[in-house]
Amino acid sequence: MTGPQLAASWTAPLSTRGRYIVDADGNRFKLKAGNWAGAQGTWEGSGDVNDPANHQADQMSHNLPLGLDRAPMTQIMADFHELGLNSIRLPFANAMMRDTTVVPDSAVAANPQLKGKTPLQVFDAVVAALTAEGFAVILNNHTTSYRFCCGLDGNERWNSGQSAQQWQDDWLFLVNRYKANKRVVGADLRNEIRRDTWDDPNWGWGDDHDTYAAFELAGTRILQADPDMLVIMEGINWYGIPLDGLDYGRPMLTPVRELSNTLITSGKLVYAAHFYGYTGPNYTGADSGPGHTNDWPYEDFPLEKLKQLVHDEALFVTQSGQHFTAPVWISEFGAAGRGSQDTKEKTWFGNFTDILVENDTDFAIWPLVGWTGANGTPQDTWALISYDAAGKRQSLSDSGDWRSADWNKLVNASGTTGPVAQVNHWNMLDLDFRDHNVSSRMLAQGDWSPGYRKGNCPDSQRLTGLGRSDKRGLCTDAGQPAKGAGDWVAVHDERYVTHGDWASGYNKLQCPDNTFAVGYSANGNSMAGLLCAPSAAPMPLNGRSVWFDQGDNRPATGGSVESDWAPGYYKGQCADNEYVAGVAFTWKWNHGGVPDALLCRPLN
């Protein structure tokens, strides 16, 4: 499509409905994207930074999106359209926010309107040009410094070379900077989280390497600043020391199966993963020397096994109606194109694009733009488009690039289009190491249960389940009653226990009549309080006791029943057409005050 056609084909902002991303009209918006790299830096970490030979593929970006020295932005935009793209992943380095250096004139020779600008100001102009052409732009925090790329390069985590606070503040700076431009649709929080020299990242350990917590806290701040943004979270790209006999691997999204993220706004979370043929589930991609092991790369696996790996590491997240359900964006994949003789990589690329087509998966190829050398061949053979020093283009769409058939198959594949039905959400709360407060209302108020750890559901949801002895909770908006205008009530005793004793001999926390539980607090693993929100209309007061002191007691069908949101612990869960009105517990029989039963009442 042309720019005007693309711009007219969708309405910002974007959100999610189950496994799909949708536009403001509720129509499917499948991310058909590419990575326009360069602003994350291209220097490879040794030698003179001003020598192109020390940059990735001998391409010195001057910390700008590549190609601005060789082709006008109007040409670059037209070439992106020709590829069939509708969105651009735009990597950047945190260093860009504080870089006051004026870019050399030579770095923007084909775009003289950019002369005299800093890298951030050039980035501004690129964002404006892309969105004016109808592209959805997703900002990607790729690196801390301008160093590229990979392994132990000082960019391993969000807090490598900077504090977590600085990382969050930089995100708030960019989100606010582009807030008025609704075609800037997403914040891709951090690229390829991995081990540094001494320590692994983790998912849910509560320390300063906890990717799960860091992403969620940053996502909350971003949505408070701009509720229209998508928040995009990659899993862990590598843990452990790659040495045969040790424990190591590429977990990506596998931890999400048991510990998923909850944001203050439902329908804004997208998960992302990366796949390259030369890497593997337990293989770094190093073909020799440090980091090389005897594990298989993805390109060595037969098709059916590759399908299973991609599902288990990423695409399982798209299963409907679970606590982890979200769109999955394969935000990096690719292969060497023109001139490549790597038959295994070619087979892998064909197989992998088949998997993307079969699963109707959102994607972004790496990278879009590179340089053509003096000999007329691409310097980065992975780039879909290359420009020589005179601005002459060599594109995937030109003859001679073996990837074109697979790319056209992918970008033109049939899939879900048009209106996507609204979905119910189920989201988990985890109080292991911190308050889990994803309620905008409660974040703006004081502490409703002082001295105790608290979990508060998003304002559009209510509490529907609790784990026994692990402080986990489950929230939902299935059949959600409208909330009344009255005060929310914090309950720490039995003053509201009415209409009969539904758990004889047990302590009980019960919401006042015509209110429903939206949060809870814990003292260790024992119950301490319930937070109850008023209903806009009277609610049924009859109910049933759901006991889970001796085993799981969850509905046979309904939300999140095919996934485990409290692994290793008994769980109690009301049906989707019920609300939690109370929790029973006891200190008798060494139960320790942990939840033993829920009072579940019908919604109508």
Tab-separated table of N, CA and C in Angstrom, residues 52 57-60 65-73 75-76 79 105-111 369-374 377-379 385-393:
chain	number	residue	atom	x	y	z
A	52	PRO	N	34.992	2.698	10.276
A	52	PRO	CA	33.873	1.816	9.906
A	52	PRO	C	34.192	0.337	10.044
A	57	ALA	N	29.164	-5.096	10.257
A	57	ALA	CA	29.187	-5.188	8.794
A	57	ALA	C	29.872	-3.982	8.153
A	58	ASP	N	30.817	-3.365	8.886
A	58	ASP	CA	31.530	-2.176	8.408
A	58	ASP	C	30.580	-1.032	8.089
A	59	GLN	N	29.465	-0.980	8.796
A	59	GLN	CA	28.447	0.054	8.599
A	59	GLN	C	28.417	0.948	9.836
A	60	MET	N	28.915	2.160	9.734
A	60	MET	CA	28.939	3.089	10.865
A	60	MET	C	27.681	3.948	10.804
A	65	PRO	N	19.272	5.660	12.616
A	65	PRO	CA	18.754	4.600	11.749
A	65	PRO	C	19.544	4.573	10.436
A	66	LEU	N	19.990	3.402	10.034
A	66	LEU	CA	20.882	3.270	8.891
A	66	LEU	C	20.229	3.728	7.588
A	67	GLY	N	21.066	4.331	6.736
A	67	GLY	CA	20.640	4.683	5.390
A	67	GLY	C	20.380	6.151	5.161
A	68	LEU	N	20.358	6.948	6.228
A	68	LEU	CA	20.026	8.360	6.070
A	68	LEU	C	21.117	9.128	5.332
A	69	ASP	N	22.299	8.565	5.263
A	69	ASP	CA	23.386	9.191	4.503
A	69	ASP	C	23.287	8.866	3.007
A	70	ARG	N	22.460	7.863	2.667
A	70	ARG	CA	22.481	7.327	1.305
A	70	ARG	C	21.166	7.495	0.550
A	71	ALA	N	20.060	7.572	1.245
A	71	ALA	CA	18.765	7.675	0.565
A	71	ALA	C	17.860	8.640	1.314
A	72	PRO	N	17.111	9.456	0.585
A	72	PRO	CA	16.143	10.342	1.255
A	72	PRO	C	15.106	9.501	1.994
A	73	MET	N	14.579	10.044	3.067
A	73	MET	CA	13.572	9.299	3.820
A	73	MET	C	12.366	8.955	2.964
A	75	GLN	N	12.388	8.021	-0.061
A	75	GLN	CA	12.731	6.791	-0.781
A	75	GLN	C	12.695	5.587	0.148
A	76	ILE	N	13.233	5.771	1.351
A	76	ILE	CA	13.236	4.667	2.321
A	76	ILE	C	11.804	4.265	2.660
A	79	ASP	N	10.323	2.272	-0.128
A	79	ASP	CA	10.870	0.915	-0.168
A	79	ASP	C	10.282	0.044	0.935
A	105	ASP	N	27.526	16.030	9.142
A	105	ASP	CA	26.735	16.261	7.930
A	105	ASP	C	26.739	15.031	7.035
A	106	SER	N	27.867	14.327	7.007
A	106	SER	CA	27.978	13.152	6.138
A	106	SER	C	27.011	12.046	6.541
A	107	ALA	N	26.616	12.015	7.817
A	107	ALA	CA	25.729	10.959	8.302
A	107	ALA	C	24.305	11.133	7.823
A	108	VAL	N	23.961	12.323	7.355
A	108	VAL	CA	22.608	12.604	6.869
A	108	VAL	C	22.689	13.268	5.495
A	109	ALA	N	23.689	12.874	4.726
A	109	ALA	CA	23.959	13.552	3.461
A	109	ALA	C	22.773	13.514	2.507
A	110	ALA	N	22.009	12.422	2.546
A	110	ALA	CA	20.851	12.305	1.655
A	110	ALA	C	19.603	12.966	2.232
A	111	ASN	N	19.715	13.483	3.437
A	111	ASN	CA	18.587	14.132	4.118
A	111	ASN	C	19.079	15.430	4.748
A	369	VAL	N	17.535	-2.299	6.755
A	369	VAL	CA	18.390	-1.438	5.937
A	369	VAL	C	19.864	-1.734	6.182
A	370	GLY	N	20.603	-1.791	5.105
A	370	GLY	CA	22.057	-1.913	5.162
A	370	GLY	C	22.700	-1.151	4.022
A	371	TRP	N	24.004	-1.351	3.891
A	371	TRP	CA	24.769	-0.671	2.843
A	371	TRP	C	25.173	-1.672	1.764
A	372	THR	N	25.278	-1.172	0.542
A	372	THR	CA	25.893	-1.933	-0.541
A	372	THR	C	27.325	-1.440	-0.695
A	373	GLY	N	28.261	-2.390	-0.764
A	373	GLY	CA	29.661	-2.021	-0.877
A	373	GLY	C	30.044	-1.598	-2.278
A	374	ALA	N	31.320	-1.225	-2.409
A	374	ALA	CA	31.822	-0.748	-3.693
A	374	ALA	C	31.764	-1.823	-4.765
A	377	THR	N	27.860	-5.645	-3.758
A	377	THR	CA	27.216	-6.663	-2.925
A	377	THR	C	26.868	-6.061	-1.561
A	378	PRO	N	25.803	-6.556	-0.929
A	378	PRO	CA	25.434	-6.028	0.390
A	378	PRO	C	26.530	-6.280	1.421
A	379	GLN	N	26.781	-5.279	2.248
A	379	GLN	CA	27.729	-5.477	3.349
A	379	GLN	C	27.106	-6.305	4.462
A	385	ILE	N	16.977	-4.393	2.430
A	385	ILE	CA	17.224	-3.308	1.488
A	385	ILE	C	18.633	-2.785	1.745
A	386	SER	N	19.405	-2.603	0.672
A	386	SER	CA	20.736	-2.014	0.798
A	386	SER	C	20.869	-0.857	-0.179
A	387	TYR	N	21.587	0.177	0.254
A	387	TYR	CA	21.834	1.346	-0.587
A	387	TYR	C	23.337	1.531	-0.743
A	388	ASP	N	23.772	1.824	-1.982
A	388	ASP	CA	25.188	2.120	-2.159
A	388	ASP	C	25.441	3.596	-1.876
A	389	ALA	N	26.682	4.016	-2.004
A	389	ALA	CA	27.049	5.377	-1.621
A	389	ALA	C	26.333	6.429	-2.457
A	390	ALA	N	25.894	6.044	-3.670
A	390	ALA	CA	25.174	6.981	-4.539
A	390	ALA	C	23.673	6.895	-4.343
A	391	GLY	N	23.221	6.031	-3.423
A	391	GLY	CA	21.799	5.911	-3.148
A	391	GLY	C	21.084	4.878	-3.989
A	392	LYS	N	21.820	4.131	-4.818
A	392	LYS	CA	21.192	3.091	-5.622
A	392	LYS	C	20.728	1.957	-4.726
A	393	ARG	N	19.509	1.496	-4.945
A	393	ARG	CA	18.878	0.499	-4.072
A	393	ARG	C	19.088	-0.913	-4.597
